Amino acid sequence: MGTASYLRCWAQGALIHLTNPKAIMFWGSIMAIGLKPGADASGVAALVGLCIAISLTLMTSYALLFSSAVATRTYLKLRRLFETTFALFFGAAAWHLLTQRNT
């Protein structure tokens, strides 16, 4: 695969990530937590830049990791375990939020 193909695949993955509603909600919640009321434009720009840098670093790292045949085979072999573990974790977190009393 040529460099242009790798770049195209990376751009496609980045576009999918950037338009993923879960990713948008996640980064939006980071903004809500990270910005104080009345934050100035430079604070907003710094936080947006930090979020972009973290996201690009993470997605590029995933792309590099899973471009390895060994990593891909290992993930596919353990995929059901990963999905079950995450489903249980997020289900438990949701249950906790739903049953938590507001006092």
Tab-separated table of C-alpha atoms in Angstrom:
chain	number	residue	atom	x	y	z
A	1	MET	CA	0.000	0.000	0.000
A	2	GLY	CA	1.416	3.387	-0.981
A	3	THR	CA	1.792	6.454	1.215
A	4	ALA	CA	-1.242	8.093	-0.417
A	5	SER	CA	-3.363	5.050	0.480
A	6	TYR	CA	-2.209	5.173	4.107
A	7	LEU	CA	-2.971	8.882	4.287
A	8	ARG	CA	-6.390	8.301	2.736
A	9	CYS	CA	-7.169	5.538	5.245
A	10	TRP	CA	-5.995	7.753	8.126
A	11	ALA	CA	-8.128	10.669	6.894
A	12	GLN	CA	-11.155	8.413	6.527
A	13	GLY	CA	-10.695	7.105	10.077
A	14	ALA	CA	-10.223	10.632	11.427
A	15	LEU	CA	-13.403	11.764	9.651
A	16	ILE	CA	-15.358	8.847	11.116
A	17	HIS	CA	-14.058	9.713	14.590
A	18	LEU	CA	-14.782	13.420	14.241
A	19	THR	CA	-18.376	12.794	13.108
A	20	ASN	CA	-19.089	10.054	15.677
A	21	PRO	CA	-21.864	11.336	17.994
A	22	LYS	CA	-20.293	9.563	20.990
A	23	ALA	CA	-16.968	11.292	20.371
A	24	ILE	CA	-18.715	14.645	19.972
A	25	MET	CA	-20.588	14.141	23.263
A	26	PHE	CA	-17.387	13.037	25.012
A	27	TRP	CA	-15.369	16.045	23.891
A	28	GLY	CA	-18.338	18.310	24.624
A	29	SER	CA	-18.417	17.012	28.190
A	30	ILE	CA	-14.672	17.642	28.500
A	31	MET	CA	-15.317	21.223	27.384
A	32	ALA	CA	-18.126	21.614	29.925
A	33	ILE	CA	-15.893	20.347	32.722
A	34	GLY	CA	-12.694	22.062	31.589
A	35	LEU	CA	-14.019	25.547	30.943
A	36	LYS	CA	-15.029	27.864	33.742
A	37	PRO	CA	-18.054	30.141	33.230
A	38	GLY	CA	-16.931	33.301	31.493
A	39	ALA	CA	-13.762	31.722	30.050
A	40	ASP	CA	-12.002	33.997	27.581
A	41	ALA	CA	-11.350	33.108	23.952
A	42	SER	CA	-7.733	32.117	24.595
A	43	GLY	CA	-8.825	29.575	27.236
A	44	VAL	CA	-11.407	28.093	24.873
A	45	ALA	CA	-8.861	27.954	22.039
A	46	ALA	CA	-6.268	26.303	24.302
A	47	LEU	CA	-8.729	23.634	25.443
A	48	VAL	CA	-9.962	22.980	21.897
A	49	GLY	CA	-6.355	22.679	20.723
A	50	LEU	CA	-5.541	20.279	23.553
A	51	CYS	CA	-8.587	18.128	22.748
A	52	ILE	CA	-7.611	18.032	19.065
A	53	ALA	CA	-4.007	17.110	19.909
A	54	ILE	CA	-5.100	14.319	22.267
A	55	SER	CA	-7.598	12.952	19.752
A	56	LEU	CA	-5.145	13.036	16.843
A	57	THR	CA	-2.437	11.384	18.934
A	58	LEU	CA	-4.788	8.663	20.135
A	59	MET	CA	-6.289	7.907	16.727
A	60	THR	CA	-2.892	7.911	15.016
A	61	SER	CA	-1.540	5.558	17.683
A	62	TYR	CA	-4.476	3.190	17.133
A	63	ALA	CA	-3.902	3.311	13.386
A	64	LEU	CA	-0.221	2.478	13.777
A	65	LEU	CA	-0.903	-0.275	16.306
A	66	PHE	CA	-3.589	-1.975	14.256
A	67	SER	CA	-1.602	-1.745	11.040
A	68	SER	CA	0.402	-4.620	12.527
A	69	ALA	CA	-0.879	-8.059	11.526
A	70	VAL	CA	-0.032	-9.452	14.980
A	71	ALA	CA	-2.062	-6.753	16.769
A	72	THR	CA	-4.996	-7.222	14.405
A	73	ARG	CA	-5.029	-11.014	14.862
A	74	THR	CA	-4.752	-10.653	18.642
A	75	TYR	CA	-7.599	-8.142	18.765
A	76	LEU	CA	-9.842	-10.289	16.568
A	77	LYS	CA	-9.105	-13.290	18.774
A	78	LEU	CA	-9.971	-11.361	21.973
A	79	ARG	CA	-12.685	-9.156	20.502
A	80	ARG	CA	-15.595	-10.887	22.242
A	81	LEU	CA	-13.821	-10.608	25.608
A	82	PHE	CA	-13.155	-6.887	25.063
A	83	GLU	CA	-16.730	-6.190	23.985
A	84	THR	CA	-18.205	-8.164	26.886
A	85	THR	CA	-15.945	-6.453	29.412
A	86	PHE	CA	-16.795	-2.975	28.117
A	87	ALA	CA	-20.523	-3.795	27.910
A	88	LEU	CA	-20.518	-4.962	31.536
A	89	PHE	CA	-18.528	-1.925	32.669
A	90	PHE	CA	-20.737	0.606	30.891
A	91	GLY	CA	-23.896	-1.270	31.904
A	92	ALA	CA	-22.795	-1.143	35.552
A	93	ALA	CA	-21.958	2.553	35.255
A	94	ALA	CA	-25.364	3.274	33.697
A	95	TRP	CA	-27.103	1.248	36.408
A	96	HIS	CA	-25.208	3.202	39.069
A	97	LEU	CA	-26.262	6.522	37.523
A	98	LEU	CA	-29.891	5.407	37.195
A	99	THR	CA	-30.157	4.182	40.780
A	100	GLN	CA	-28.179	6.964	42.451
A	101	ARG	CA	-30.222	9.182	44.736
A	102	ASN	CA	-30.071	12.931	44.354
A	103	THR	CA	-29.820	14.520	47.775
